[in-house]
Coordinates of C-alpha atoms and ligand atoms in Angstrom, one line a residue:
M1 CA 89.4 64.9 79.8
P2 CA 89.0 68.4 81.1
A3 CA 91.8 70.1 83.0
F4 CA 90.9 71.7 86.3
T5 CA 92.9 74.9 86.6
A6 CA 93.1 77.6 89.3
T7 CA 95.5 80.5 89.9
A8 CA 96.3 82.8 92.8
P9 CA 98.1 86.1 93.1
G10 CA 101.2 87.1 95.0
K11 CA 100.9 89.7 97.8
I12 CA 102.7 92.5 99.5
I13 CA 102.5 93.7 103.0
L14 CA 102.0 97.4 103.0
F15 CA 102.2 97.9 106.8
G16 CA 102.6 95.9 110.0
E17 CA 104.6 92.8 109.1
H18 CA 106.1 91.0 112.2
A19 CA 104.0 93.2 114.6
V20 CA 101.0 91.3 113.1
V21 CA 102.4 88.0 114.6
Y22 CA 102.0 89.7 118.0
G23 CA 98.4 90.7 117.5
R24 CA 98.9 94.2 115.9
P25 CA 97.0 95.2 112.8
A26 CA 98.6 95.0 109.3
I27 CA 97.6 95.9 105.8
A28 CA 98.3 93.7 102.8
A29 CA 97.3 93.7 99.1
P30 CA 97.4 91.2 96.3
V31 CA 99.9 91.5 93.4
E32 CA 98.2 90.4 90.2
Q33 CA 101.3 90.5 88.0
V34 CA 102.7 87.4 89.6
R35 CA 100.7 84.2 90.1
A36 CA 100.8 80.6 91.1
R37 CA 98.9 78.1 88.9
A38 CA 97.7 74.6 89.6
V39 CA 96.3 72.2 87.0
V40 CA 94.8 68.8 87.8
N41 CA 94.3 66.3 84.9
A42 CA 92.6 62.9 85.3
E43 CA 94.8 60.0 84.3
P44 CA 92.3 57.2 83.6
R45 CA 95.0 54.8 82.5
Q46 CA 96.7 55.0 85.9
P47 CA 95.6 52.9 88.9
A48 CA 93.0 54.6 91.2
G49 CA 94.6 56.5 94.0
H50 CA 97.7 57.5 92.1
M51 CA 98.6 61.2 92.0
R52 CA 101.7 62.4 90.2
I53 CA 102.9 65.8 91.4
L54 CA 104.9 67.9 89.0
A55 CA 106.5 71.2 90.1
P56 CA 109.1 72.0 87.5
D57 CA 110.2 75.3 89.2
I58 CA 111.5 73.2 92.2
H59 CA 112.5 70.2 90.0
L60 CA 109.8 68.0 91.6
D61 CA 108.3 65.0 89.9
A62 CA 107.0 62.5 92.4
A63 CA 104.0 60.4 93.4
L64 CA 102.1 61.8 96.3
E65 CA 103.0 58.8 98.5
E66 CA 106.7 59.4 97.9
L67 CA 106.5 62.8 99.6
P68 CA 106.6 63.2 103.3
D69 CA 103.3 64.3 104.8
E70 CA 104.9 67.6 105.9
H71 CA 106.0 68.4 102.3
P72 CA 103.9 71.6 101.6
L73 CA 102.4 70.1 98.4
A74 CA 101.6 66.7 100.0
K75 CA 100.2 68.5 103.0
V76 CA 97.9 70.7 100.9
V77 CA 96.6 67.7 98.9
L78 CA 96.0 65.7 102.1
E79 CA 94.2 68.7 103.7
V80 CA 91.8 68.9 100.7
M81 CA 91.2 65.2 100.8
A82 CA 90.4 65.3 104.5
E83 CA 88.2 68.4 104.1
L84 CA 86.2 66.8 101.3
D85 CA 86.2 63.4 103.0
V86 CA 87.9 61.7 100.1
S87 CA 90.0 58.7 101.0
H88 CA 91.0 57.7 97.5
L89 CA 91.8 60.1 94.7
P90 CA 90.8 59.3 91.2
A91 CA 94.2 58.9 89.3
C92 CA 95.5 62.3 88.3
T93 CA 98.4 64.6 87.7
L94 CA 98.8 67.8 89.6
R95 CA 101.0 70.4 87.9
V96 CA 102.1 73.4 89.8
T97 CA 103.9 76.4 88.3
S98 CA 104.5 79.9 89.7
N99 CA 106.3 83.1 88.7
I100 CA 106.2 84.4 92.3
P101 CA 109.8 84.4 93.6
V102 CA 110.1 82.0 96.5
A103 CA 111.3 83.0 100.0
S104 CA 111.0 86.7 99.0
G105 CA 108.0 88.0 101.0
L106 CA 105.6 87.8 98.1
G107 CA 103.5 85.0 99.4
S108 CA 104.5 82.3 97.0
G109 CA 103.8 79.4 99.4
A110 CA 100.3 80.6 100.2
A111 CA 99.5 81.3 96.5
V112 CA 100.6 77.8 95.5
S113 CA 98.4 76.4 98.3
V114 CA 95.3 78.4 97.3
A115 CA 95.7 77.4 93.6
V116 CA 96.1 73.7 94.5
I117 CA 93.2 73.7 96.8
R118 CA 90.9 75.3 94.3
A119 CA 92.0 73.1 91.3
L120 CA 91.9 69.9 93.3
A121 CA 88.5 70.7 94.9
A122 CA 87.1 71.4 91.4
F123 CA 88.6 68.1 90.1
L124 CA 86.8 66.4 93.0
G125 CA 83.5 68.0 92.0
S126 CA 83.5 70.6 94.9
S127 CA 84.2 74.2 95.5
L128 CA 85.2 75.3 99.0
P129 CA 84.1 78.6 100.5
K130 CA 86.8 81.2 101.0
E131 CA 86.9 80.8 104.8
R132 CA 87.7 77.1 104.4
V133 CA 90.3 77.7 101.6
S134 CA 92.0 80.3 103.9
A135 CA 91.9 78.0 106.9
L136 CA 93.5 75.1 105.0
V137 CA 96.2 77.3 103.6
Y138 CA 96.9 78.5 107.1
E139 CA 97.7 74.9 108.2
V140 CA 100.2 74.6 105.3
E141 CA 101.7 78.0 106.1
K142 CA 102.8 76.7 109.5
I143 CA 105.4 74.7 107.6
H144 CA 106.8 77.8 105.9
H145 CA 106.4 80.3 108.8
G146 CA 106.4 78.4 112.1
T147 CA 103.9 80.8 113.7
P148 CA 102.0 82.4 110.9
S149 CA 99.8 85.4 111.7
G150 CA 97.3 84.3 108.9
I151 CA 97.7 87.5 106.8
D152 CA 99.2 85.7 103.7
N153 CA 96.5 83.1 103.4
T154 CA 93.8 85.8 104.0
V155 CA 94.9 88.4 101.4
I156 CA 95.7 85.7 98.8
T157 CA 92.5 83.8 99.3
Y158 CA 90.2 86.9 99.2
D159 CA 92.3 88.5 96.5
M160 CA 91.7 92.1 97.8
P161 CA 93.4 94.6 100.0
V162 CA 92.8 93.7 103.7
Y163 CA 93.2 95.2 107.1
F164 CA 94.1 92.2 109.2
V165 CA 94.3 91.4 112.9
R166 CA 95.3 87.9 113.9
G167 CA 92.4 85.8 115.2
Q168 CA 89.8 88.3 113.9
A169 CA 87.5 88.3 110.8
M170 CA 89.2 89.9 107.8
Q171 CA 88.3 93.5 107.2
T172 CA 88.2 95.0 103.7
L173 CA 89.6 98.4 102.9
R174 CA 87.6 101.0 101.1
L175 CA 90.2 102.7 98.9
A176 CA 89.5 106.4 98.2
A177 CA 91.7 106.0 95.1
P178 CA 94.0 103.4 93.7
F179 CA 97.7 104.0 94.3
T180 CA 100.9 102.8 92.6
I181 CA 103.5 100.6 94.3
V182 CA 106.9 99.7 92.8
I183 CA 108.3 96.4 94.1
G184 CA 112.0 95.8 94.1
D185 CA 113.5 92.3 94.7
T186 CA 116.9 92.2 96.4
G187 CA 117.4 88.7 95.0
V188 CA 118.4 87.6 98.4
K189 CA 116.4 84.5 99.4
S190 CA 115.2 84.8 103.0
P191 CA 112.8 82.1 104.5
T192 CA 110.1 83.9 106.6
A193 CA 110.5 81.3 109.4
L194 CA 114.1 82.5 110.0
A195 CA 113.2 86.2 110.2
V196 CA 110.1 85.4 112.4
G197 CA 112.3 83.2 114.7
E198 CA 114.9 86.0 115.0
V199 CA 112.3 88.5 116.0
R200 CA 110.9 86.0 118.5
R201 CA 114.4 85.7 120.1
G202 CA 114.7 89.5 120.3
W203 CA 111.2 89.8 121.9
E204 CA 112.0 87.1 124.4
A205 CA 115.3 88.9 125.4
D206 CA 113.7 92.4 125.7
P207 CA 109.9 92.1 125.6
Q208 CA 109.3 95.7 126.8
R209 CA 111.3 97.2 123.9
Y210 CA 109.7 95.0 121.3
E211 CA 106.2 95.5 122.6
G212 CA 106.8 99.3 122.4
I213 CA 107.9 98.9 118.8
F214 CA 105.0 96.7 117.9
D215 CA 102.6 99.3 119.4
A216 CA 104.2 102.0 117.4
I217 CA 103.8 99.9 114.2
A218 CA 100.2 99.2 115.1
E219 CA 99.6 103.0 115.3
I220 CA 101.2 103.3 111.8
S221 CA 98.9 100.6 110.4
R222 CA 95.8 102.4 111.9
Q223 CA 96.9 105.8 110.4
A224 CA 97.7 104.1 107.1
R225 CA 94.2 102.7 106.9
M226 CA 92.7 106.1 107.4
S227 CA 95.0 107.6 104.9
I228 CA 94.2 104.9 102.3
E229 CA 90.5 105.4 102.9
D230 CA 90.7 109.2 102.8
G231 CA 93.0 109.3 99.8
T232 CA 96.0 111.1 101.3
P233 CA 99.1 109.4 99.7
E234 CA 101.6 112.0 101.1
I235 CA 100.9 110.7 104.6
L236 CA 101.0 107.1 103.4
G237 CA 104.6 107.6 102.1
A238 CA 105.8 109.1 105.4
L239 CA 104.1 106.2 107.3
M240 CA 106.0 103.7 105.1
N241 CA 109.3 105.4 106.0
D242 CA 108.4 105.3 109.7
N243 CA 107.4 101.6 109.4
H244 CA 110.7 100.8 107.7
A245 CA 112.7 102.5 110.6
F246 CA 110.9 100.3 113.1
L247 CA 111.6 97.2 111.1
Q248 CA 115.3 98.2 111.0
Q249 CA 115.2 98.4 114.8
I250 CA 114.0 94.9 115.2
G251 CA 116.8 93.7 112.9
V252 CA 114.8 92.5 109.9
S253 CA 116.2 94.9 107.3
S254 CA 119.5 94.3 105.5
L255 CA 122.1 96.2 103.6
E256 CA 120.5 95.3 100.3
L257 CA 117.0 96.3 101.4
D258 CA 118.2 99.6 102.9
R259 CA 120.1 100.3 99.7
L260 CA 116.9 99.8 97.6
V261 CA 114.7 101.8 100.0
D262 CA 117.2 104.7 99.8
A263 CA 117.4 104.5 96.0
A264 CA 113.6 104.6 95.7
R265 CA 113.3 107.7 98.0
R266 CA 116.1 109.5 96.1
A267 CA 114.3 108.8 92.8
G268 CA 111.2 110.5 94.1
A269 CA 109.1 107.8 95.8
L270 CA 106.8 109.2 98.4
G271 CA 108.0 106.5 100.8
A272 CA 109.5 103.1 100.9
K273 CA 110.0 100.1 103.2
L274 CA 110.8 96.4 103.2
S275 CA 107.8 94.1 102.7
G276 CA 107.2 90.7 104.3
G277 CA 109.6 88.8 106.5
G278 CA 112.7 90.9 105.5
R279 CA 116.4 90.2 105.8
G280 CA 116.2 89.9 102.0
G281 CA 113.3 89.4 99.6
N282 CA 111.4 92.5 98.4
M283 CA 110.9 96.1 99.3
I284 CA 108.1 98.4 98.2
A285 CA 107.9 102.1 97.3
L286 CA 104.9 104.3 96.9
A287 CA 105.2 106.3 93.7
E288 CA 103.0 108.7 91.7
A289 CA 101.8 107.0 88.6
D290 CA 104.1 109.2 86.4
T291 CA 107.3 108.6 88.5
A292 CA 106.8 104.8 88.9
Q293 CA 109.0 103.9 86.0
V294 CA 111.7 106.3 87.2
V295 CA 111.6 104.7 90.6
A296 CA 111.7 101.2 89.0
Q297 CA 114.8 102.2 87.0
A298 CA 116.5 103.6 90.1
L299 CA 115.9 100.3 91.9
L300 CA 117.5 98.3 89.0
V301 CA 120.5 100.6 89.1
G302 CA 120.6 100.2 92.9
G303 CA 120.9 96.5 92.5
A304 CA 117.4 95.1 92.3
Q305 CA 117.1 91.8 90.5
R306 CA 113.8 92.7 89.1
T307 CA 111.0 95.2 89.7
I308 CA 107.2 95.1 89.4
V309 CA 104.9 98.1 89.1
T310 CA 101.5 97.4 90.5
Q311 CA 98.3 99.2 91.4
V312 CA 96.6 98.7 94.7
A313 CA 93.0 99.1 93.7
Ligands
PMV1 O1 105.5 85.6 103.9 P1 106.1 86.9 104.2 O2 107.6 86.9 104.1 O3 105.5 88.1 103.5 O4 105.9 87.2 105.8 C1 104.6 87.4 106.3 C2 104.6 88.5 107.3 C3 105.2 88.2 108.7 O5 104.5 89.1 109.5 C4 106.6 88.4 108.8 C5 104.8 86.8 109.2 C6 103.4 86.5 109.4 O6 103.0 85.3 109.6 O7 102.6 87.4 109.5

């Protein structure tokens, strides 16, 4: 019996996280070094309709019907069944693995969903267009994020750098030249929904101040797009620093993130900022190709649990 396998990358947000929830543009890129993987195997000896879900990373080994409908893995399977109008699955095992750290701003939830949707659709003899994959992932992201902007499902489904505005069609970026990003993981788990909720409370308490900050971040994202498309990385680094300062102002940075951002800048990065929901998770630094390893080393000395050097291309 063939196995149906699909994988999906992690992602970083280069500019505009949080502001993107409030309609401002953001820029994100896939991270190919970390991936989620889903494999579906037929189990002809099991009774029809039976699906066993294995996710060793989260110590899960359960039948589909044992999971609540709002469990992200159950939800994504049920979404695919509804989308393909399948009321009974042929007996099968779904195995999910991932080396994307969870609750760290690298899009692990969305990557798992993309991989499961593609592997399961293939098992059921279908392949879904990207718009549908992204839309289904968005529904599952609501569990992780509360009020997701849609950027994670978009960048991971399309697997390319994107300029994203909530509710609008995804725009691709025409990179003048690839650039190098060093990712540093604080090791502090931070569910995105909590950070997003915290920002929401701040915005409700002082909408004028928050709207002003979101407008400033929007301007940074727009300038960053021009800089990426013109190939002017000096400007890009400064924009990352500015973006980080605004994220500090809305309270989503942390001691650990600030420490790593400082360490990267002191080691010669052109700019650095937190990436994703914040309050923990990962930060990113823009580095010249020949200083990337120096920056990565400085991050480890500064307390990073691990680093990834990746190219945005
Ligand atoms: O999944 P994370 O932690 O990268 O967060 C996504 C970015 C946010 O802007 C904080 C939330 C969203 O839905 O856009």
